[in-house]
mmCIF file with all atom_site columns, C-alpha atoms in Angstrom:
data_model
loop_
_atom_site.group_PDB
_atom_site.id
_atom_site.type_symbol
_atom_site.label_atom_id
_atom_site.label_alt_id
_atom_site.label_comp_id
_atom_site.label_asym_id
_atom_site.label_entity_id
_atom_site.label_seq_id
_atom_site.pdbx_PDB_ins_code
_atom_site.Cartn_x
_atom_site.Cartn_y
_atom_site.Cartn_z
_atom_site.occupancy
_atom_site.B_iso_or_equiv
_atom_site.pdbx_formal_charge
_atom_site.auth_seq_id
_atom_site.auth_comp_id
_atom_site.auth_asym_id
_atom_site.auth_atom_id
_atom_site.pdbx_PDB_model_num
ATOM 1   C CA . MET P 1 1   ? 0.107   -0.015  -0.153 1.00 0.00 ? 467 MET P CA 1
ATOM 2   C CA . LYS P 1 2   ? 1.254   3.886   -0.739 1.00 0.00 ? 468 LYS P CA 1
ATOM 3   C CA . MET P 1 3   ? -0.070  6.668   0.953  1.00 0.00 ? 469 MET P CA 1
ATOM 4   C CA . ILE P 1 4   ? 2.087   10.089  -0.061 1.00 0.00 ? 470 ILE P CA 1
ATOM 5   C CA . ARG P 1 5   ? 1.688   12.839  2.870  1.00 0.00 ? 471 ARG P CA 1
ATOM 6   C CA . THR P 1 6   ? 3.189   16.327  3.655  1.00 0.00 ? 472 THR P CA 1
ATOM 7   C CA . LEU P 1 7   ? 4.559   16.750  6.857  1.00 0.00 ? 473 LEU P CA 1
ATOM 8   C CA . ASP P 1 8   ? 6.229   19.941  8.347  1.00 0.00 ? 474 ASP P CA 1
ATOM 9   C CA . VAL P 1 9   ? 9.408   18.774  9.224  1.00 0.00 ? 475 VAL P CA 1
ATOM 10  C CA . THR P 1 10  ? 12.532  18.632  7.460  1.00 0.00 ? 476 THR P CA 1
ATOM 11  C CA . GLN P 1 11  ? 14.265  16.416  5.892  1.00 0.00 ? 477 GLN P CA 1
ATOM 12  C CA . ASP P 1 12  ? 16.741  16.512  8.352  1.00 0.00 ? 478 ASP P CA 1
ATOM 13  C CA . GLU P 1 13  ? 14.606  16.424  11.362 1.00 0.00 ? 479 GLU P CA 1
ATOM 14  C CA . PHE P 1 14  ? 12.637  13.532  10.058 1.00 0.00 ? 480 PHE P CA 1
ATOM 15  C CA . TYR P 1 15  ? 16.051  11.279  9.254  1.00 0.00 ? 481 TYR P CA 1
ATOM 16  C CA . ASP P 1 16  ? 17.769  12.295  12.397 1.00 0.00 ? 482 ASP P CA 1
ATOM 17  C CA . TYR P 1 17  ? 14.965  11.135  13.691 1.00 0.00 ? 483 TYR P CA 1
ATOM 18  C CA . LEU P 1 18  ? 15.113  7.748   11.953 1.00 0.00 ? 484 LEU P CA 1
ATOM 19  C CA . GLU P 1 19  ? 18.735  7.257   12.759 1.00 0.00 ? 485 GLU P CA 1
ATOM 20  C CA . SER P 1 20  ? 18.469  7.785   16.835 1.00 0.00 ? 486 SER P CA 1
ATOM 21  C CA . GLU P 1 21  ? 14.863  5.802   15.970 1.00 0.00 ? 487 GLU P CA 1
ATOM 22  C CA . VAL P 1 22  ? 17.221  2.594   14.352 1.00 0.00 ? 488 VAL P CA 1
ATOM 23  C CA . ARG P 1 23  ? 20.577  3.000   16.832 1.00 0.00 ? 489 ARG P CA 1
ATOM 24  C CA . GLU P 1 24  ? 18.764  3.143   19.781 1.00 0.00 ? 490 GLU P CA 1
ATOM 25  C CA . GLN P 1 25  ? 17.232  -0.035  18.634 1.00 0.00 ? 491 GLN P CA 1
ATOM 26  C CA . TYR P 1 26  ? 20.003  -1.896  17.461 1.00 0.00 ? 492 TYR P CA 1
ATOM 27  C CA . SER P 1 27  ? 22.122  -0.582  20.770 1.00 0.00 ? 493 SER P CA 1
ATOM 28  C CA . LYS P 1 28  ? 18.956  -2.670  22.852 1.00 0.00 ? 494 LYS P CA 1
ATOM 29  C CA . ALA P 1 29  ? 19.031  -5.584  20.712 1.00 0.00 ? 495 ALA P CA 1
ATOM 30  C CA . LYS P 1 30  ? 22.987  -5.935  20.544 1.00 0.00 ? 496 LYS P CA 1
ATOM 31  C CA . ASN P 1 31  ? 23.409  -4.916  24.015 1.00 0.00 ? 497 ASN P CA 1
ATOM 32  C CA . MET P 1 32  ? 26.078  -2.244  23.350 1.00 0.00 ? 498 MET P CA 1
ATOM 33  C CA . LEU P 1 33  ? 25.527  1.735   22.365 1.00 0.00 ? 499 LEU P CA 1
ATOM 34  C CA . TYR P 1 34  ? 25.216  1.940   18.914 1.00 0.00 ? 500 TYR P CA 1
ATOM 35  C CA . THR P 1 35  ? 26.603  5.344   17.208 1.00 0.00 ? 501 THR P CA 1
ATOM 36  C CA . GLY P 1 36  ? 28.175  4.348   14.056 1.00 0.00 ? 502 GLY P CA 1
ATOM 37  C CA . ASP P 1 37  ? 26.571  5.114   10.685 1.00 0.00 ? 503 ASP P CA 1
ATOM 38  C CA . ILE P 1 38  ? 23.168  3.982   9.618  1.00 0.00 ? 504 ILE P CA 1
ATOM 39  C CA . LYS P 1 39  ? 23.742  1.496   6.366  1.00 0.00 ? 505 LYS P CA 1
ATOM 40  C CA . GLU P 1 40  ? 22.173  -0.877  4.337  1.00 0.00 ? 506 GLU P CA 1
ATOM 41  C CA . GLY P 1 41  ? 22.514  -4.441  5.372  1.00 0.00 ? 507 GLY P CA 1
ATOM 42  C CA . MET P 1 42  ? 22.414  -3.602  8.615  1.00 0.00 ? 508 MET P CA 1
ATOM 43  C CA . THR P 1 43  ? 20.499  -6.588  11.101 1.00 0.00 ? 509 THR P CA 1
ATOM 44  C CA . TYR P 1 44  ? 19.121  -6.639  14.228 1.00 0.00 ? 510 TYR P CA 1
ATOM 45  C CA . SER P 1 45  ? 16.801  -8.918  15.904 1.00 0.00 ? 511 SER P CA 1
ATOM 46  C CA . THR P 1 46  ? 14.498  -7.800  18.612 1.00 0.00 ? 512 THR P CA 1
ATOM 47  C CA . ALA P 1 47  ? 11.198  -8.849  20.359 1.00 0.00 ? 513 ALA P CA 1
ATOM 48  C CA . VAL P 1 48  ? 7.403   -6.469  20.104 1.00 0.00 ? 514 VAL P CA 1
ATOM 49  C CA . ALA P 1 49  ? 6.663   -9.099  23.414 1.00 0.00 ? 515 ALA P CA 1
ATOM 50  C CA . GLU P 1 50  ? 8.820   -12.502 24.843 1.00 0.00 ? 516 GLU P CA 1
ATOM 51  C CA . HIS P 1 51  ? 7.849   -14.821 22.420 1.00 0.00 ? 517 HIS P CA 1
ATOM 52  C CA . GLN P 1 52  ? 7.362   -12.504 19.237 1.00 0.00 ? 518 GLN P CA 1
ATOM 53  C CA . PRO P 1 53  ? 10.978  -12.119 18.083 1.00 0.00 ? 519 PRO P CA 1
ATOM 54  C CA . MET P 1 54  ? 11.674  -10.160 14.818 1.00 0.00 ? 520 MET P CA 1
ATOM 55  C CA . THR P 1 55  ? 14.853  -9.481  12.198 1.00 0.00 ? 521 THR P CA 1
ATOM 56  C CA . ILE P 1 56  ? 14.921  -6.105  10.728 1.00 0.00 ? 522 ILE P CA 1
ATOM 57  C CA . THR P 1 57  ? 17.434  -5.531  8.154  1.00 0.00 ? 523 THR P CA 1
ATOM 58  C CA . ILE P 1 58  ? 17.869  -1.529  6.545  1.00 0.00 ? 524 ILE P CA 1
ATOM 59  C CA . ASP P 1 59  ? 17.265  -2.313  2.596  1.00 0.00 ? 525 ASP P CA 1
ATOM 60  C CA . HIS P 1 60  ? 17.953  0.883   1.535  1.00 0.00 ? 526 HIS P CA 1
ATOM 61  C CA . TYR P 1 61  ? 19.568  3.737   2.512  1.00 0.00 ? 527 TYR P CA 1
ATOM 62  C CA . THR P 1 62  ? 20.489  7.228   1.382  1.00 0.00 ? 528 THR P CA 1
ATOM 63  C CA . ARG P 1 63  ? 19.979  10.770  3.913  1.00 0.00 ? 529 ARG P CA 1
ATOM 64  C CA . ASN P 1 64  ? 17.599  12.727  3.105  1.00 0.00 ? 530 ASN P CA 1
ATOM 65  C CA . LYS P 1 65  ? 16.018  10.313  0.373  1.00 0.00 ? 531 LYS P CA 1
ATOM 66  C CA . ARG P 1 66  ? 15.019  7.374   0.941  1.00 0.00 ? 532 ARG P CA 1
ATOM 67  C CA . TYR P 1 67  ? 14.766  4.375   4.045  1.00 0.00 ? 533 TYR P CA 1
ATOM 68  C CA . LYS P 1 68  ? 13.549  0.629   3.716  1.00 0.00 ? 534 LYS P CA 1
ATOM 69  C CA . ALA P 1 69  ? 13.733  -1.394  5.785  1.00 0.00 ? 535 ALA P CA 1
ATOM 70  C CA . ILE P 1 70  ? 12.258  -5.322  5.843  1.00 0.00 ? 536 ILE P CA 1
ATOM 71  C CA . ILE P 1 71  ? 11.081  -6.633  9.670  1.00 0.00 ? 537 ILE P CA 1
ATOM 72  C CA . LYS P 1 72  ? 10.776  -10.241 9.122  1.00 0.00 ? 538 LYS P CA 1
ATOM 73  C CA . SER P 1 73  ? 8.911   -12.737 11.994 1.00 0.00 ? 539 SER P CA 1
ATOM 74  C CA . HIS P 1 74  ? 8.018   -16.067 12.107 1.00 0.00 ? 540 HIS P CA 1
ATOM 75  C CA . THR P 1 75  ? 4.089   -14.880 11.278 1.00 0.00 ? 541 THR P CA 1
ATOM 76  C CA . ASP P 1 76  ? 4.627   -12.188 8.322  1.00 0.00 ? 542 ASP P CA 1
ATOM 77  C CA . THR P 1 77  ? 7.320   -10.453 6.797  1.00 0.00 ? 543 THR P CA 1
ATOM 78  C CA . ILE P 1 78  ? 6.782   -6.672  6.798  1.00 0.00 ? 544 ILE P CA 1
ATOM 79  C CA . THR P 1 79  ? 8.065   -3.857  4.162  1.00 0.00 ? 545 THR P CA 1
ATOM 80  C CA . ILE P 1 80  ? 8.849   -0.058  4.689  1.00 0.00 ? 546 ILE P CA 1
ATOM 81  C CA . ASP P 1 81  ? 9.776   2.859   2.435  1.00 0.00 ? 547 ASP P CA 1
ATOM 82  C CA . TYR P 1 82  ? 9.808   6.193   2.702  1.00 0.00 ? 548 TYR P CA 1
ATOM 83  C CA . GLN P 1 83  ? 10.423  7.958   -0.348 1.00 0.00 ? 549 GLN P CA 1
ATOM 84  C CA . THR P 1 84  ? 10.975  12.072  0.774  1.00 0.00 ? 550 THR P CA 1
ATOM 85  C CA . GLU P 1 85  ? 11.624  14.520  -0.956 1.00 0.00 ? 551 GLU P CA 1
ATOM 86  C CA . GLU P 1 86  ? 11.250  18.600  0.371  1.00 0.00 ? 552 GLU P CA 1
ATOM 87  C CA . GLY P 1 87  ? 8.349   20.824  -1.209 1.00 0.00 ? 553 GLY P CA 1
ATOM 88  C CA . ASP P 1 88  ? 6.971   24.023  -1.166 1.00 0.00 ? 554 ASP P CA 1
ATOM 89  C CA . LYS P 1 89  ? 4.675   22.787  2.257  1.00 0.00 ? 555 LYS P CA 1
ATOM 90  C CA . GLY P 1 90  ? 6.904   20.479  4.253  1.00 0.00 ? 556 GLY P CA 1
ATOM 91  C CA . LEU P 1 91  ? 8.627   17.213  3.801  1.00 0.00 ? 557 LEU P CA 1
ATOM 92  C CA . ASP P 1 92  ? 6.516   15.008  1.027  1.00 0.00 ? 558 ASP P CA 1
ATOM 93  C CA . ILE P 1 93  ? 6.891   11.617  1.428  1.00 0.00 ? 559 ILE P CA 1
ATOM 94  C CA . ILE P 1 94  ? 5.843   8.600   -0.274 1.00 0.00 ? 560 ILE P CA 1
ATOM 95  C CA . PHE P 1 95  ? 5.197   5.965   2.239  1.00 0.00 ? 561 PHE P CA 1
ATOM 96  C CA . ILE P 1 96  ? 5.259   2.474   1.348  1.00 0.00 ? 562 ILE P CA 1
ATOM 97  C CA . GLN P 1 97  ? 4.109   -0.653  3.143  1.00 0.00 ? 563 GLN P CA 1
ATOM 98  C CA . GLU P 1 98  ? 3.695   -3.864  1.869  1.00 0.00 ? 564 GLU P CA 1
ATOM 99  C CA . ILE P 1 99  ? 2.582   -6.919  4.434  1.00 0.00 ? 565 ILE P CA 1
ATOM 100 C CA . ASP P 1 100 ? 3.066   -10.001 2.970  1.00 0.00 ? 566 ASP P CA 1
ATOM 101 C CA . SER P 1 101 ? 0.265   -11.840 5.029  1.00 0.00 ? 567 SER P CA 1
ATOM 102 C CA . PHE P 1 102 ? -2.364  -8.899  3.725  1.00 0.00 ? 568 PHE P CA 1
ATOM 103 C CA . ASN P 1 103 ? -1.339  -9.434  0.096  1.00 0.00 ? 569 ASN P CA 1
ATOM 104 C CA . LYS P 1 104 ? -1.791  -12.736 -0.157 1.00 0.00 ? 570 LYS P CA 1
ATOM 105 C CA . GLN P 1 105 ? -4.947  -13.085 1.179  1.00 0.00 ? 571 GLN P CA 1
ATOM 106 C CA . LYS P 1 106 ? -7.975  -14.064 -0.293 1.00 0.00 ? 572 LYS P CA 1
ATOM 107 C CA . GLN P 1 107 ? -10.443 -11.605 0.607  1.00 0.00 ? 573 GLN P CA 1
ATOM 108 C CA . ASN P 1 108 ? -14.348 -10.309 -0.400 1.00 0.00 ? 574 ASN P CA 1
ATOM 109 C CA . LYS P 1 109 ? -14.427 -6.797  -1.979 1.00 0.00 ? 575 LYS P CA 1
ATOM 110 C CA . LEU P 1 110 ? -15.744 -5.536  1.028  1.00 0.00 ? 576 LEU P CA 1
ATOM 111 C CA . MET P 1 111 ? -13.303 -7.255  3.936  1.00 0.00 ? 577 MET P CA 1
ATOM 112 C CA . ARG P 1 112 ? -11.126 -6.071  1.718  1.00 0.00 ? 578 ARG P CA 1
ATOM 113 C CA . TRP P 1 113 ? -11.789 -2.810  1.509  1.00 0.00 ? 579 TRP P CA 1
ATOM 114 C CA . PHE P 1 114 ? -12.439 -2.304  5.335  1.00 0.00 ? 580 PHE P CA 1
ATOM 115 C CA . SER P 1 115 ? -9.262  -4.198  5.777  1.00 0.00 ? 581 SER P CA 1
ATOM 116 C CA . GLU P 1 116 ? -6.956  -1.343  3.124  1.00 0.00 ? 582 GLU P CA 1
ATOM 117 C CA . GLY P 1 117 ? -8.535  1.529   4.999  1.00 0.00 ? 583 GLY P CA 1
ATOM 118 C CA . VAL P 1 118 ? -7.818  -0.127  9.152  1.00 0.00 ? 584 VAL P CA 1
ATOM 119 C CA . TYR P 1 119 ? -4.109  -0.330  7.519  1.00 0.00 ? 585 TYR P CA 1
ATOM 120 C CA . TYR P 1 120 ? -3.789  2.896   5.438  1.00 0.00 ? 586 TYR P CA 1
ATOM 121 C CA . GLY P 1 121 ? -5.078  4.863   8.939  1.00 0.00 ? 587 GLY P CA 1
ATOM 122 C CA . ARG P 1 122 ? -2.560  2.997   10.719 1.00 0.00 ? 588 ARG P CA 1
ATOM 123 C CA . MET P 1 123 ? 0.117   4.605   7.824  1.00 0.00 ? 589 MET P CA 1
ATOM 124 C CA . SER P 1 124 ? -1.277  8.093   8.212  1.00 0.00 ? 590 SER P CA 1
ATOM 125 C CA . ASP P 1 125 ? -1.417  7.550   12.105 1.00 0.00 ? 591 ASP P CA 1
ATOM 126 C CA . THR P 1 126 ? 2.364   6.522   12.117 1.00 0.00 ? 592 THR P CA 1
ATOM 127 C CA . LEU P 1 127 ? 3.336   9.203   9.635  1.00 0.00 ? 593 LEU P CA 1
ATOM 128 C CA . PHE P 1 128 ? 1.725   11.826  12.275 1.00 0.00 ? 594 PHE P CA 1
ATOM 129 C CA . ASP P 1 129 ? 3.361   10.551  15.401 1.00 0.00 ? 595 ASP P CA 1
ATOM 130 C CA . ILE P 1 130 ? 6.169   10.805  13.846 1.00 0.00 ? 596 ILE P CA 1
ATOM 131 C CA . GLN P 1 131 ? 6.074   14.498  13.427 1.00 0.00 ? 597 GLN P CA 1
ATOM 132 C CA . LYS P 1 132 ? 4.565   14.557  16.763 1.00 0.00 ? 598 LYS P CA 1
ATOM 133 C CA . LYS P 1 133 ? 7.946   13.440  18.062 1.00 0.00 ? 599 LYS P CA 1
ATOM 134 C CA . ILE P 1 134 ? 9.849   15.484  15.977 1.00 0.00 ? 600 ILE P CA 1
ATOM 135 C CA . HIS P 1 135 ? 7.892   18.920  17.449 1.00 0.00 ? 601 HIS P CA 1
ATOM 136 C CA . SER P 1 136 ? 8.259   17.698  20.394 1.00 0.00 ? 602 SER P CA 1
ATOM 137 C CA . GLN P 1 137 ? 11.897  17.717  20.324 1.00 0.00 ? 603 GLN P CA 1
ATOM 138 C CA . ARG P 1 138 ? 12.373  21.085  18.736 1.00 0.00 ? 604 ARG P CA 1
ATOM 139 C CA . PRO P 1 139 ? 13.947  23.481  20.914 1.00 0.00 ? 605 PRO P CA 1
ATOM 140 C CA . VAL P 1 140 ? 11.259  25.616  22.312 1.00 0.00 ? 606 VAL P CA 1
ATOM 141 C CA . LYS P 1 141 ? 11.552  29.583  20.545 1.00 0.00 ? 607 LYS P CA 1
ATOM 142 C CA . ASP P 1 142 ? 10.702  33.100  22.758 1.00 0.00 ? 608 ASP P CA 1
#
């Protein structure tokens, strides 16, 4: 699924946020502080719950252009792809999310439309949560 949104953030803010999140997750997974660069092929394991391990691989990373990660669990594979470009009103983001189990399901049209609506809502929420977190980290102006 693909959506395009414009966020009230800069490219640097967006990629600083992504890099910070990846470094934090990588540090927790490896049990050591990681301050290095984010690179394609970087892989680490984590868990959303005690019995739900995930492996995350950075599939593509070009700062201020594109971030693509593949998240694999025992039950699913999710691909997240952010492609960005500075626009007149903020940062234009093309957000592509592919969920293998959703793409493979054979659903009737009504259920598929409902499911797509739910997924698009979650994708939109994700982007606006990122924007909110970035805004909360901005220095307060006098």
